[in-house]
Short mmCIF file of C-alpha atoms and ligand atoms in Angstrom, two decimals:
data_model
loop_
_atom_site.label_atom_id
_atom_site.label_comp_id
_atom_site.label_asym_id
_atom_site.label_seq_id
_atom_site.Cartn_x
_atom_site.Cartn_y
_atom_site.Cartn_z
CA MET A 1 68.72 57.09 122.57
CA ASP A 2 65.85 59.17 123.59
CA THR A 3 63.12 57.16 126.13
CA VAL A 4 65.43 54.12 126.67
CA VAL A 5 66.86 54.73 130.52
CA LEU A 6 70.25 53.38 131.53
CA PRO A 7 70.66 55.02 135.43
CA GLY A 8 73.91 55.02 136.85
CA ARG A 9 75.99 56.53 133.94
CA ASP A 10 77.70 59.28 135.75
CA ALA A 11 78.22 57.85 139.32
CA LEU A 12 79.43 54.50 137.68
CA SER A 13 82.35 56.04 135.66
CA GLU A 14 84.76 57.11 138.43
CA GLN A 15 84.31 53.68 140.01
CA ARG A 16 87.64 52.22 140.87
CA ILE A 17 88.39 48.43 141.33
CA ASP A 18 90.89 47.29 143.86
CA PRO A 19 94.07 46.01 141.81
CA SER A 20 94.31 42.82 144.17
CA LEU A 21 91.02 41.71 143.12
CA ASP A 22 90.99 38.69 140.91
CA LEU A 23 88.13 39.61 138.34
CA TYR A 24 87.74 36.33 136.93
CA ALA A 25 86.91 34.67 140.47
CA GLU A 26 85.04 37.82 141.00
CA ILE A 27 82.73 37.61 138.17
CA GLU A 28 82.00 33.77 138.54
CA ARG A 29 81.39 34.44 142.05
CA LEU A 30 78.97 37.39 141.01
CA ARG A 31 77.41 35.32 138.17
CA ARG A 32 75.95 32.48 140.37
CA GLU A 33 74.98 35.01 143.14
CA ARG A 34 72.80 36.88 140.84
CA ASN A 35 71.51 34.08 138.50
CA ALA A 36 73.06 36.29 135.64
CA VAL A 37 73.57 34.50 132.13
CA ILE A 38 76.25 36.22 130.25
CA LEU A 39 75.56 36.19 126.57
CA ALA A 40 78.59 37.66 124.03
CA HIS A 41 78.73 38.85 120.44
CA TYR A 42 81.72 37.48 118.37
CA TYR A 43 82.90 41.07 117.95
CA GLN A 44 83.49 41.05 121.64
CA ASP A 45 87.56 40.96 122.56
CA GLY A 46 88.73 37.47 123.21
CA GLU A 47 88.98 37.42 127.08
CA LEU A 48 85.41 38.15 127.33
CA GLN A 49 83.98 35.75 124.77
CA ASP A 50 85.51 33.07 126.93
CA LEU A 51 83.81 33.72 129.70
CA ALA A 52 80.32 34.13 128.09
CA ASP A 53 77.75 31.38 128.97
CA PHE A 54 76.90 31.92 125.47
CA VAL A 55 78.48 33.69 122.15
CA GLY A 56 76.17 33.92 118.69
CA ASP A 57 75.02 36.25 116.10
CA SER A 58 72.49 38.79 116.54
CA LEU A 59 69.31 36.31 115.53
CA ASP A 60 70.89 33.74 117.92
CA LEU A 61 71.40 35.94 120.84
CA SER A 62 68.13 37.41 120.53
CA ARG A 63 66.92 33.53 120.32
CA LYS A 64 68.96 33.31 123.69
CA ALA A 65 67.39 36.26 125.36
CA ALA A 66 63.95 34.88 125.00
CA GLY A 67 64.45 31.84 126.41
CA THR A 68 66.72 32.08 129.10
CA ASP A 69 65.33 31.37 132.75
CA ALA A 70 68.14 33.41 134.88
CA GLU A 71 66.79 36.34 136.59
CA VAL A 72 69.98 38.71 135.03
CA ILE A 73 71.14 39.05 131.45
CA VAL A 74 74.48 40.49 131.10
CA PHE A 75 74.82 41.64 127.61
CA LEU A 76 78.27 41.92 125.91
CA GLY A 77 77.41 43.17 122.72
CA VAL A 78 76.01 46.85 121.85
CA ARG A 79 73.02 49.04 122.98
CA PHE A 80 70.31 47.61 120.60
CA MET A 81 71.45 44.03 121.26
CA ALA A 82 70.78 44.81 124.98
CA GLU A 83 67.27 46.66 124.16
CA VAL A 84 66.44 43.47 122.13
CA ALA A 85 67.15 41.35 125.02
CA LYS A 86 64.88 43.79 127.34
CA ILE A 87 62.12 43.96 124.84
CA VAL A 88 61.98 40.05 124.59
CA SER A 89 62.21 39.28 128.28
CA PRO A 90 60.92 42.31 129.81
CA GLN A 91 61.04 40.23 133.52
CA LYS A 92 64.45 39.72 133.42
CA THR A 93 67.51 42.82 134.20
CA VAL A 94 69.39 43.77 131.18
CA LEU A 95 72.54 44.82 132.07
CA LEU A 96 75.03 46.63 129.31
CA PRO A 97 78.30 47.37 130.79
CA ASP A 98 79.08 50.35 128.71
CA VAL A 99 75.88 52.63 127.97
CA GLU A 100 78.27 53.82 125.32
CA ALA A 101 78.25 50.84 123.22
CA GLY A 102 76.40 52.19 120.28
CA CYS A 103 76.68 51.34 116.69
CA SER A 104 77.00 53.71 113.25
CA LEU A 105 74.18 52.25 112.23
CA GLU A 106 71.51 52.90 114.58
CA ASP A 107 73.20 56.58 114.87
CA SER A 108 72.49 56.85 111.36
CA CYS A 109 68.67 56.53 111.68
CA ARG A 110 66.84 58.76 114.28
CA PRO A 111 63.25 57.65 114.80
CA GLU A 112 61.91 61.06 113.62
CA PRO A 113 63.55 60.87 109.92
CA PHE A 114 62.77 57.50 109.70
CA ALA A 115 58.95 58.10 110.37
CA ARG A 116 58.92 60.73 107.86
CA PHE A 117 60.80 58.01 105.79
CA ARG A 118 57.71 55.61 106.07
CA ARG A 119 55.56 58.81 105.91
CA GLU A 120 56.75 59.36 102.03
CA HIS A 121 56.39 56.13 101.23
CA PRO A 122 52.86 55.17 102.67
CA ASP A 123 52.75 51.72 100.06
CA HIS A 124 55.82 50.13 101.50
CA LEU A 125 56.71 47.45 103.95
CA ALA A 126 59.37 48.76 106.59
CA VAL A 127 61.90 45.83 106.74
CA THR A 128 64.27 46.70 109.72
CA TYR A 129 67.85 45.49 110.36
CA ILE A 130 67.93 44.66 113.95
CA ASN A 131 70.83 47.12 114.41
CA CYS A 132 68.56 50.61 115.23
CA SER A 133 67.15 51.63 117.92
CA ALA A 134 63.69 50.43 119.86
CA GLU A 135 62.21 53.71 118.54
CA VAL A 136 63.08 52.62 115.11
CA LYS A 137 61.88 49.35 115.84
CA ALA A 138 58.39 50.25 117.10
CA LEU A 139 57.73 52.27 113.62
CA SER A 140 58.80 48.58 111.40
CA ASP A 141 56.77 46.23 109.94
CA VAL A 142 59.54 43.63 110.36
CA ILE A 143 62.96 43.38 111.90
CA VAL A 144 65.41 41.04 110.44
CA THR A 145 69.09 40.23 111.16
CA SER A 146 71.69 39.17 108.26
CA SER A 147 70.74 35.45 109.06
CA ASN A 148 67.09 35.40 108.37
CA ALA A 149 66.55 38.52 106.40
CA GLU A 150 66.52 36.64 102.78
CA THR A 151 64.19 34.17 104.35
CA ILE A 152 61.98 36.93 105.82
CA LEU A 153 61.56 38.62 102.56
CA ASN A 154 60.92 35.81 100.70
CA GLN A 155 58.23 35.18 102.84
CA LEU A 156 56.43 38.80 102.27
CA PRO A 157 54.10 39.77 99.41
CA LYS A 158 55.36 39.94 96.15
CA ASP A 159 53.52 43.31 95.10
CA ARG A 160 54.43 45.41 98.01
CA PRO A 161 57.55 47.26 97.74
CA VAL A 162 60.15 47.47 100.61
CA LEU A 163 61.86 49.96 102.63
CA PHE A 164 64.74 48.58 103.91
CA ALA A 165 66.68 50.51 106.68
CA PRO A 166 69.55 51.66 108.06
CA ASP A 167 72.21 49.39 106.11
CA ARG A 168 72.55 50.25 102.36
CA HIS A 169 74.90 47.65 101.70
CA LEU A 170 72.83 44.80 103.25
CA GLY A 171 69.72 46.17 101.32
CA ALA A 172 71.67 46.05 98.00
CA TYR A 173 72.70 42.70 99.04
CA LEU A 174 69.25 41.38 99.41
CA ALA A 175 67.75 43.38 97.01
CA LYS A 176 69.94 41.69 94.45
CA LYS A 177 69.77 38.07 96.33
CA THR A 178 65.64 38.54 96.11
CA GLY A 179 65.28 40.26 93.15
CA ARG A 180 62.56 42.30 95.06
CA GLU A 181 62.10 46.35 94.35
CA MET A 182 63.61 48.15 97.96
CA THR A 183 64.18 51.74 98.51
CA LEU A 184 67.45 51.61 100.98
CA TRP A 185 68.10 54.06 103.63
CA PRO A 186 71.40 55.73 103.45
CA GLY A 187 73.43 53.91 106.81
CA SER A 188 76.46 52.05 106.77
CA CYS A 189 78.62 50.17 109.12
CA ILE A 190 82.07 52.22 109.99
CA VAL A 191 83.80 48.86 110.18
CA HIS A 192 82.61 47.16 107.34
CA GLU A 193 83.13 50.16 105.59
CA GLN A 194 86.82 49.84 105.88
CA PHE A 195 87.86 46.96 103.98
CA SER A 196 89.84 47.66 100.83
CA GLU A 197 89.08 46.26 97.48
CA ARG A 198 92.62 46.50 96.35
CA GLU A 199 94.29 45.48 99.39
CA LEU A 200 91.65 42.12 99.40
CA VAL A 201 92.60 41.72 95.94
CA LYS A 202 96.50 41.82 97.02
CA LEU A 203 95.73 39.34 99.91
CA LYS A 204 94.26 37.02 97.53
CA VAL A 205 97.37 37.18 95.04
CA GLN A 206 99.69 36.26 97.70
CA HIS A 207 97.22 33.34 99.48
CA PRO A 208 95.63 31.93 96.25
CA LYS A 209 94.10 28.90 98.01
CA ALA A 210 92.46 31.42 100.58
CA LEU A 211 88.49 31.40 100.67
CA VAL A 212 86.87 34.74 101.38
CA ALA A 213 84.36 34.98 103.98
CA ALA A 214 82.53 38.35 103.81
CA HIS A 215 79.72 39.98 106.05
CA PRO A 216 76.83 41.58 103.95
CA GLU A 217 77.45 44.86 105.89
CA CYS A 218 80.21 45.25 103.32
CA PRO A 219 80.05 47.16 100.36
CA GLU A 220 79.50 45.41 97.31
CA MET A 221 82.90 45.75 95.85
CA ILE A 222 84.11 43.32 98.59
CA LEU A 223 81.24 40.86 98.49
CA ARG A 224 81.85 40.43 94.45
CA GLU A 225 85.49 39.17 95.99
CA ALA A 226 83.46 36.62 98.47
CA ASP A 227 83.28 32.82 98.30
CA HIS A 228 80.97 32.98 100.85
CA VAL A 229 78.53 36.20 102.16
CA GLY A 230 76.67 35.63 105.52
CA SER A 231 75.83 36.74 109.18
CA THR A 232 78.81 35.80 111.22
CA ARG A 233 77.37 32.54 112.59
CA SER A 234 77.29 31.77 109.08
CA ILE A 235 80.96 33.06 108.00
CA LEU A 236 82.04 30.59 111.39
CA ASP A 237 80.17 27.82 109.97
CA PHE A 238 81.25 28.10 106.65
CA VAL A 239 85.05 28.47 107.49
CA LEU A 240 84.25 25.32 110.23
CA ALA A 241 82.64 23.29 107.36
CA SER A 242 84.85 23.92 104.64
CA PRO A 243 87.69 21.65 103.37
CA ALA A 244 90.07 24.41 102.82
CA GLN A 245 92.48 25.42 105.05
CA GLU A 246 93.27 29.38 104.53
CA PHE A 247 90.76 31.90 104.82
CA ILE A 248 90.20 35.82 104.33
CA ILE A 249 87.63 36.85 106.81
CA ALA A 250 85.93 40.36 105.80
CA THR A 251 83.93 41.15 109.32
CA GLU A 252 85.52 42.78 112.58
CA PRO A 253 88.15 40.40 113.07
CA HIS A 254 87.14 39.22 116.98
CA ILE A 255 85.59 36.21 115.36
CA ILE A 256 88.72 34.91 114.33
CA HIS A 257 88.92 34.07 118.16
CA GLN A 258 86.47 31.36 117.71
CA MET A 259 87.24 30.27 114.42
CA GLU A 260 91.21 29.30 116.09
CA LYS A 261 89.51 27.83 119.10
CA ALA A 262 87.33 25.56 116.56
CA ALA A 263 90.06 24.90 113.94
CA PRO A 264 93.59 25.42 115.17
CA ALA A 265 94.96 23.74 112.12
CA LYS A 266 93.48 26.42 109.71
CA THR A 267 94.84 29.99 109.02
CA PHE A 268 92.76 32.92 109.11
CA PHE A 269 93.56 36.22 107.69
CA PRO A 270 91.63 39.52 108.62
CA ALA A 271 90.58 41.70 105.48
CA PRO A 272 92.78 44.27 104.97
CA GLY A 273 92.13 47.97 105.59
CA MET A 274 92.73 50.96 103.33
CA ASP A 275 96.56 51.46 104.26
CA GLY A 276 96.69 47.37 104.30
CA ALA A 277 96.52 47.19 107.73
CA CYS A 278 93.82 45.35 109.48
CA ASP A 279 93.24 46.85 112.96
CA CYS A 280 90.88 49.48 111.40
CA ALA A 281 88.33 47.03 111.26
CA ARG A 282 87.86 46.60 114.74
CA CYS A 283 84.61 48.15 116.02
CA PRO A 284 84.91 50.64 118.61
CA PHE A 285 81.13 50.26 119.93
CA MET A 286 81.68 46.65 120.69
CA ALA A 287 85.49 47.52 122.46
CA LYS A 288 83.74 49.46 125.24
CA ASN A 289 82.94 46.81 127.02
CA THR A 290 85.66 45.30 129.32
CA LEU A 291 86.48 42.75 132.06
CA GLU A 292 86.39 45.54 134.57
CA LYS A 293 83.12 46.77 133.37
CA LEU A 294 82.05 43.61 132.96
CA TYR A 295 82.76 43.20 137.04
CA LEU A 296 81.56 46.69 137.87
CA CYS A 297 77.95 45.96 136.32
CA LEU A 298 77.65 42.78 138.09
CA VAL A 299 78.27 44.18 141.66
CA ASN A 300 76.22 47.49 140.78
CA GLY A 301 73.58 45.77 139.08
CA ALA A 302 73.46 49.13 136.59
CA PRO A 303 74.09 50.17 133.71
CA ARG A 304 70.44 48.70 133.35
CA VAL A 305 68.40 48.94 130.41
CA GLU A 306 64.69 50.25 130.54
CA MET A 307 62.05 51.07 128.51
CA PRO A 308 58.44 52.43 128.51
CA GLU A 309 55.94 49.61 128.44
CA ASP A 310 54.20 51.19 125.44
CA LEU A 311 57.33 51.47 123.32
CA ARG A 312 58.42 48.35 124.21
CA LEU A 313 55.46 46.45 122.90
CA ALA A 314 55.06 48.49 119.88
CA ALA A 315 59.00 47.39 119.31
CA LEU A 316 58.07 43.55 120.47
CA LYS A 317 55.41 43.34 117.89
CA PRO A 318 58.06 43.42 114.39
CA LEU A 319 60.63 41.34 116.90
CA GLN A 320 58.03 38.85 117.43
CA ARG A 321 57.37 38.82 113.54
CA MET A 322 61.06 38.01 112.95
CA LEU A 323 61.36 35.19 115.63
CA ASP A 324 57.91 33.89 113.97
CA MET A 325 59.41 34.07 110.66
CA SER A 326 62.57 32.64 110.73
CA VAL A 327 61.90 29.52 113.19
CA SER A 328 63.72 27.23 110.52
CA VAL A 329 66.73 29.68 110.16
CA ASN A 330 70.19 29.15 112.18
CA VAL A 331 68.71 26.56 114.52
CA ARG A 332 71.68 25.64 116.74
CA PRO A 333 72.11 21.65 117.07
CA ALA A 334 71.47 20.57 120.38
CA PRO A 335 74.86 20.06 122.39
P1 LIG B 401 75.35 39.22 112.77
O1 LIG B 401 76.18 39.10 114.30
O2 LIG B 401 73.97 39.14 113.01
O3 LIG B 401 76.31 38.73 111.63
O4 LIG B 401 75.37 40.75 112.83
C1 LIG B 401 76.54 41.45 112.37
C2 LIG B 401 76.73 42.77 113.43
O5 LIG B 401 77.08 43.99 112.88
C3 LIG B 401 76.33 43.40 114.61
O6 LIG B 401 76.64 44.53 115.27
FE1 LIG B 402 77.27 48.45 114.24
FE2 LIG B 402 79.28 47.75 112.86
FE3 LIG B 402 79.87 47.75 115.55
FE4 LIG B 402 77.91 45.74 114.31
S1 LIG B 402 79.84 46.41 113.68
S2 LIG B 402 77.85 47.39 116.32
S3 LIG B 402 77.27 47.34 113.06
S4 LIG B 402 79.22 49.94 114.22
#
């Protein structure tokens, strides 16, 4: 992360918490005092999801960050998500409990090589997955998430070839779905690459009535086995609407927390990794955020996401295009 400054990393790392504190009560008090909204992704630990004001996928969270009237946004997710919140809501203070909460897709796509990639393909439109840095967003034509990518691709001129970065699996899935010619950046999510086709097939044999729901960041061999492919929110909607009672979930398993809350009578099996176990599919970046770090960031008003205004404005352009081109996608029903 070159240009985005998150002050306070060294000063905060040694901070101790009084063990007698009721952290839940303190977080509640600070949230009110600071006029803060807590936004969480489905891959966060269940206890963090439960104390968030709103839990969602990347598109839902971007919209929430753009629309909130709170003064402070606390992002229980990873850095690129908190950056998006700052890009769309510059007047707000945006806090990320752990600055080390990165993403393997962001890491795979640095701005300089990405700029070269663009220069080598001057006729192409750069359609970029939201899992990237603000700098890479600023070099892109339009941003997409896994829930709106197909809708957005279908609106782009058919005669323009597309560069898709940084997730090659999502890119390959979208090229197949839309029939578009797409040149893919060779990045991937370390979590979704852990699933084993062989172990998944074994699990399906053990549970023949179970439907498989998979995230499009999974490799093609996993998607081939799926009854439903979609974003985290779409997977959640699918299992809740389906009359089936058993599901195998091929994405980060913390999303099962929401499934079990909303459909306690249904059974959810996390898709297995290479050794038949499931723990390898937990996102180590999302796991950086903890209850203690959430408390400390509310106390300190840091770590805080900041970025130069020229970078923010450049990244806002393709992000705003995304929001405008996907107004009909994944709209949440009124409560
Ligand atoms: P969505 O929640 O948009 O499906 O994204 C998944 C993801 O990998 C977030 O890092
Ligand atoms: Fe990045 Fe994968 Fe973690 Fe999502 S699950 S934040 S894509 S490493």
